[in-house]
C-alpha atoms as one frame of an Amber mdcrd trajectory, in Angstrom:
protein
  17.831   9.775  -5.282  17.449   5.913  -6.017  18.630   4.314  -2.867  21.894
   5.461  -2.563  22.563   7.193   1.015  19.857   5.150   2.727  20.263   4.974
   6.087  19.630   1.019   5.923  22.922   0.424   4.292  21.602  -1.529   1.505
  24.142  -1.506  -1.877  23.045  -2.857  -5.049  26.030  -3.603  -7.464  29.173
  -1.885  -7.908  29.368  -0.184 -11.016  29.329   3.766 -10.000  25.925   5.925
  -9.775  24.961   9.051 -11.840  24.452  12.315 -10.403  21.050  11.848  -9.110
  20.946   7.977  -9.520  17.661   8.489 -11.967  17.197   7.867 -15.446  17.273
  11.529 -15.982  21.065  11.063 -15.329  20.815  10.569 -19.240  21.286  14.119
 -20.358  17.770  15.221 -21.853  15.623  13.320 -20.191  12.935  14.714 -17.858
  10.050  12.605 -16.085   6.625  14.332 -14.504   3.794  13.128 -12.404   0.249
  13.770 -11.760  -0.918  12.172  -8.922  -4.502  11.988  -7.973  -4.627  11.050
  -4.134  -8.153  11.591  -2.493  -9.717   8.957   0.076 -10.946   6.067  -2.902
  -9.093   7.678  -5.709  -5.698   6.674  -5.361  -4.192   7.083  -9.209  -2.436
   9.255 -11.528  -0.384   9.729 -14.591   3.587  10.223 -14.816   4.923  11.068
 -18.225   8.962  10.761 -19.515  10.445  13.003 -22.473  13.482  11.041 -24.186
  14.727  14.414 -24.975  14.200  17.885 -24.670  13.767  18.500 -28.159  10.911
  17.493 -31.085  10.786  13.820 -30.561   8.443  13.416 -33.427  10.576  15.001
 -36.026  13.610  13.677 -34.282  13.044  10.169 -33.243  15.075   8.007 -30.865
  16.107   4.159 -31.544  14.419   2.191 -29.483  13.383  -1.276 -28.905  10.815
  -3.207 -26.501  10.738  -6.609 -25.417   7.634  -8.844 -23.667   8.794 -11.008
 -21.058   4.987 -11.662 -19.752   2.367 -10.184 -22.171  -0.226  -9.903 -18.906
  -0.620  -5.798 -20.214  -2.268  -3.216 -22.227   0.537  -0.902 -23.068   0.197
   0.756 -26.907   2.464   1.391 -29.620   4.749  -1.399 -28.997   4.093  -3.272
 -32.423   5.689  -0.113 -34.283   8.526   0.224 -32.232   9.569  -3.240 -32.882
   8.940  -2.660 -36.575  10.555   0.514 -37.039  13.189   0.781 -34.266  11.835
   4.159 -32.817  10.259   6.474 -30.878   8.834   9.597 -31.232   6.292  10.062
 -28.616   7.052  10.549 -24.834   6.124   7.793 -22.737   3.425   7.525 -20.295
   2.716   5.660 -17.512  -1.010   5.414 -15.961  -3.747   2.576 -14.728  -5.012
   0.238 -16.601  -8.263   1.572 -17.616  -7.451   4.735 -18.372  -4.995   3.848
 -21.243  -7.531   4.970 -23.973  -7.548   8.777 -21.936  -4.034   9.023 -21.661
  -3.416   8.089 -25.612  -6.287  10.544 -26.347  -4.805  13.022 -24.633  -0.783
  12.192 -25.803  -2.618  12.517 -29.291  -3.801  15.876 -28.980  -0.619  16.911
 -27.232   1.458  15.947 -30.613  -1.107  17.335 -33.041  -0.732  21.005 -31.659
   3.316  20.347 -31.729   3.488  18.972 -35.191   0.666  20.423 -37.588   2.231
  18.212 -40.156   0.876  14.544 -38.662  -2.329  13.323 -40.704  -1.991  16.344
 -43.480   1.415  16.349 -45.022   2.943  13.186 -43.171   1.642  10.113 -41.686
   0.279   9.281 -37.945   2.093   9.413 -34.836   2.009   6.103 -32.483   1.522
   7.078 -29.423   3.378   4.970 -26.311   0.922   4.632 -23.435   2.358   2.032
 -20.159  -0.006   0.890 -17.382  -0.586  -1.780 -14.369  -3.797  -2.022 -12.645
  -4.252  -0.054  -9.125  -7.727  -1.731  -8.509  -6.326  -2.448  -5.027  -6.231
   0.595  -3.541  -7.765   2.962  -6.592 -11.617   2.966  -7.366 -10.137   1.889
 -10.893 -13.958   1.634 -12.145 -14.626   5.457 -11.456 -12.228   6.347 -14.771
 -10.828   9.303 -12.640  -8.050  10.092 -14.823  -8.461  13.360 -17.227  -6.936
  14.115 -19.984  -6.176  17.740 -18.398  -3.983  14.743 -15.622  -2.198  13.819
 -18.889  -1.016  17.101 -19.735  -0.111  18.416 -16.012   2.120  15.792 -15.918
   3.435  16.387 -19.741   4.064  20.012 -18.390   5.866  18.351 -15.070   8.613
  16.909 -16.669  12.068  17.394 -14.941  15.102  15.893 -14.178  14.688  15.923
 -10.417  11.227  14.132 -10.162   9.803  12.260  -7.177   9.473   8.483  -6.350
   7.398   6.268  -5.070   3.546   6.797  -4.442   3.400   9.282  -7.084   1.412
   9.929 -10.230   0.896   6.428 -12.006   2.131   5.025  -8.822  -0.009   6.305
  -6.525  -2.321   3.122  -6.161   0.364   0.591  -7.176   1.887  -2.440  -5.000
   4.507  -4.290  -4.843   5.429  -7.628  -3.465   2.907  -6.914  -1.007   3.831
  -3.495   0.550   3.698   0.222  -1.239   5.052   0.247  -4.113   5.236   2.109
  -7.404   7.627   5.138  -9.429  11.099   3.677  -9.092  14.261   4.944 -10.801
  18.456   4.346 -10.531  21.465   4.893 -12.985  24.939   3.595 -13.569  28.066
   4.997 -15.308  30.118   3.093 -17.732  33.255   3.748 -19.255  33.483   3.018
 -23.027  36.845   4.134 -24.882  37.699   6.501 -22.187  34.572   8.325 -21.761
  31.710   8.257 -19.125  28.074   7.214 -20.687  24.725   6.255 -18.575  22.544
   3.771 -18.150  19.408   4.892 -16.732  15.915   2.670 -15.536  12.713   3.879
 -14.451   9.922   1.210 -12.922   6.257   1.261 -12.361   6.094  -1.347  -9.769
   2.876  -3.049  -8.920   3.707  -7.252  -8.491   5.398 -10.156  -7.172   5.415
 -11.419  -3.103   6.016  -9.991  -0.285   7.613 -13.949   0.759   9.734 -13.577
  -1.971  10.858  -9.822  -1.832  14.590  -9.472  -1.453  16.679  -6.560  -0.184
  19.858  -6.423  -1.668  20.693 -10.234  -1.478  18.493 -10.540   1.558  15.156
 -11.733   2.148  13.466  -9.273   3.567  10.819 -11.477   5.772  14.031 -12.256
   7.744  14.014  -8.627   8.849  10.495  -7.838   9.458   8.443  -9.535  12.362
   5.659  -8.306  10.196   2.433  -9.940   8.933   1.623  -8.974   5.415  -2.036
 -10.009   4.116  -1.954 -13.322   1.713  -2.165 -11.803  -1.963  -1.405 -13.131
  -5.119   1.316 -12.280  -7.628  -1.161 -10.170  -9.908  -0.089  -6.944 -11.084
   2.828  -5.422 -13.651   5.751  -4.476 -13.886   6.895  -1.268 -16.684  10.477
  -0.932 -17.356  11.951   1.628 -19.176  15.571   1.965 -19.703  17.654   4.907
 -21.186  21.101   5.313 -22.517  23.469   8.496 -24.068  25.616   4.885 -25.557
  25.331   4.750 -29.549  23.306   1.395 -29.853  21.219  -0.129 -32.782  17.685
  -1.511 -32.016  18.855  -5.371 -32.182  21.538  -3.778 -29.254  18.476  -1.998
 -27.314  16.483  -5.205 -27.673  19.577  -7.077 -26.282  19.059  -4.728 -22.984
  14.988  -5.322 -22.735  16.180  -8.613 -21.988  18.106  -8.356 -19.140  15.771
  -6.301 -17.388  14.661  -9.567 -16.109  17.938 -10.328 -14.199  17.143  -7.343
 -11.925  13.636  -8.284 -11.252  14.668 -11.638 -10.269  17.367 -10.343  -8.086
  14.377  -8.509  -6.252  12.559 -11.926  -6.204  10.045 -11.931  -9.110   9.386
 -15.080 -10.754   6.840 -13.514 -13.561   3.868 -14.940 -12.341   1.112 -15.640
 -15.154  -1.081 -12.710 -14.086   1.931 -10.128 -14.022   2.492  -8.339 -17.250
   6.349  -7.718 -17.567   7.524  -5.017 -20.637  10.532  -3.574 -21.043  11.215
  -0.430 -23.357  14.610   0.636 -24.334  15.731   3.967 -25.957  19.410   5.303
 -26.896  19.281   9.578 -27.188  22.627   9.027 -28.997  21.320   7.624 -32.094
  18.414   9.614 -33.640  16.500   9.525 -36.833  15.362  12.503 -38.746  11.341
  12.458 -39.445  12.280  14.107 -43.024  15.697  13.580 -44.550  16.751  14.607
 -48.109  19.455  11.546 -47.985  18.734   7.702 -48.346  21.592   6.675 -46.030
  22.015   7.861 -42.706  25.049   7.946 -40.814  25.033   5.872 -37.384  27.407
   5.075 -34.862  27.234   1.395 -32.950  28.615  -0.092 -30.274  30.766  -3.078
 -30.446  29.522  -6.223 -29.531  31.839  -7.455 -27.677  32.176  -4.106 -25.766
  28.461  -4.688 -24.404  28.989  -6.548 -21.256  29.517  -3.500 -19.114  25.937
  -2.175 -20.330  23.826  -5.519 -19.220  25.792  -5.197 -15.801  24.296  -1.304
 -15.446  21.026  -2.619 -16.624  20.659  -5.579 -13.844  21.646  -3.011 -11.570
  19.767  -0.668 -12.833  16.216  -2.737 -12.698  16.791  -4.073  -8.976  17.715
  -0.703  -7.532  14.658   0.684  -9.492  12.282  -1.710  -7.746  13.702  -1.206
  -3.981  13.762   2.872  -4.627  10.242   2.357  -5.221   9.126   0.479  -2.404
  11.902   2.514   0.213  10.284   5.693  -1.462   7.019   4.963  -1.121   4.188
   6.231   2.014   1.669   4.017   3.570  -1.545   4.634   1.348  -5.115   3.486
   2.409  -7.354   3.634  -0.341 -10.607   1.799  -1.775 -12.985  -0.232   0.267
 -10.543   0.802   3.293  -7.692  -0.959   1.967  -3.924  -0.389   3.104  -0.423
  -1.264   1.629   2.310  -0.586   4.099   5.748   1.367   3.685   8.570  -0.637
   3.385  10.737   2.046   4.943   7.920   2.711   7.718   8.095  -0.621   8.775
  11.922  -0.607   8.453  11.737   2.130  11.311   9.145   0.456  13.132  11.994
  -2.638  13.472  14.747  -0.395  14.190
């Protein structure tokens, strides 16, 4: 449940949380993980539904930006042309991208018989970092059948941390890897939510703040030299009426979250952000040219980049406080943030 309740005390903004303090705060949407965790094979797939309905025939608004193009994620060219969605998004390592589109193919063709015979294609949204650290990323362990176990996962209370496409992932040195928080705003007298979900896998361990405080200040610790190599996924969900310029707006300020954690973007860390409002939706088929759409006004918008800082840095910590010790390829080990947390108190 993000990292609100920890027993460390740390507080991270001061907008109010959602229910469970995960992007699935935003009514309809359900994550699920595979996780693949056996001696070098540290890996996995996690998979998020924007809604519980038929996302291809229904399709979201959404928007994506790049902040550092160090990735290999798919289908991001068509969202920024179009303004949609209409595939769930995965989330899996970096060389098993190709599988895990494969497979999210498959999984829309038996949905919608119409794709490729009486319509056009579907663009399939595939995310991924590389686990090479602690995964034997070479072996191509990830299945399609991983793809759809975690498909058929998806719920609203999901875990975090070292779990399916985070399994093998780091971050600023110590365990990191499935990451989530949401915030409540208020707009003309009714409650809406902001939600964020992270695939962590980057930055320091130097640099890694805590809720305003560097953590090396707390932990006696020795953490291995590494480099800032790695990614970062973001993907942030809202029930607010937005337009894709307004979702694009958010991607942005993703980035004030990760640098409240301590990320600079180094030039081997691939930073993408993906942005989806349920409240907006667009009809695969429609007899009508003009649609109807309601938008947020601008100047009403401050509130939502507030939730989305918030949103990002409490996603990265309630990855890394979520996350076990995991020893993995050629012997190696990232350590628990909240394990060594303990060790100190």
């Amino acid at each position: 449940m993000g990292i609100a309740g920890n027993e460390w005390g740390f507080q991270v903004g001061t907008l109010p949380k959602g229910a469970r303090d995960k992007i699935s705060d935003v009514p309809g949407v359900t994550v699920g993980h595979c996780t693949l965790a056996d001696g070098v094979v540290q890996t996995g797939v996690t998979a998020l539904l924007p809604h519980q309905g038929d996302i291809f025939h229904e399709k979201v608004l959404a928007a994506s930006y790049v902040i550092n193009g160090f990735g290999k994620t798919t289908g991001l060219v068509q969202i920024d042309e179009l303004g949609t969605l209409e595939t769930p998004i995965l989330f899996t390592n970096t060389l098993s991208v190709g599988t895990a589109q494969n497979a999210l193919v498959k999984y829309m063709l038996e949905k919608n018989p119409d794709i490729c015979e009486t319509t056009g294609s579907v663009n399939p949204v595939v995310c991924e970092c590389n686990d090479c650290g602690l995964n034997d990323i070479r072996g191509l362990h990830v299945t399609e059948q991983h793809v759809f176990a975690a498909l058929a996962d998806c719920k609203a209370d999901f875990a975090e941390g070292a779990v399916g496409a985070g399994r093998g992932m780091r971050c600023h040195g110590l365990k990191g890897g499935i990451g989530s928080a949401s915030r409540v705003v208020e707009l003309d007298g009714k409650p809406y939510t902001m939600g964020a979900l992270v695939l962590s896998n980057h930055a320091l361990f130097d640099d890694l703040i805590v809720a305003g405080t560097p953590i090396h200040t707390l932990l006696n610790n020795s953490i291995p030299p590494h480099e800032d190599k790695g990614s970062i996924i973001t993907v942030l969900a809202t029930d607010i009426p937005l337009s894709e310029r307004q979702l694009r707006r958010l991607c942005r300020r993703a980035l004030v979250g990760l640098s409240r954690t301590g990320s600079y973007c180094g030039n081997g860390s691939g930073e993408i952000v993906i942005a989806f409002t349920t409240a907006n939706r667009v009809p695969h088929y429609s007899e009508k040219a003009l649609l109807p759409m309601t938008l947020l006004h601008d100047d009403a918008i401050n509130p939502l980049f507030r939730a989305v800082a918030e949103c990002v840095e409490e996603s990265v910590l309630s990855s890394l406080l979520h996350a076990e010790t995991v020893t993995g390829n050629h012997g190696q080990t990232f350590r628990s943030l909240t394990e060594l947390l303990k060790n100190r108190a």
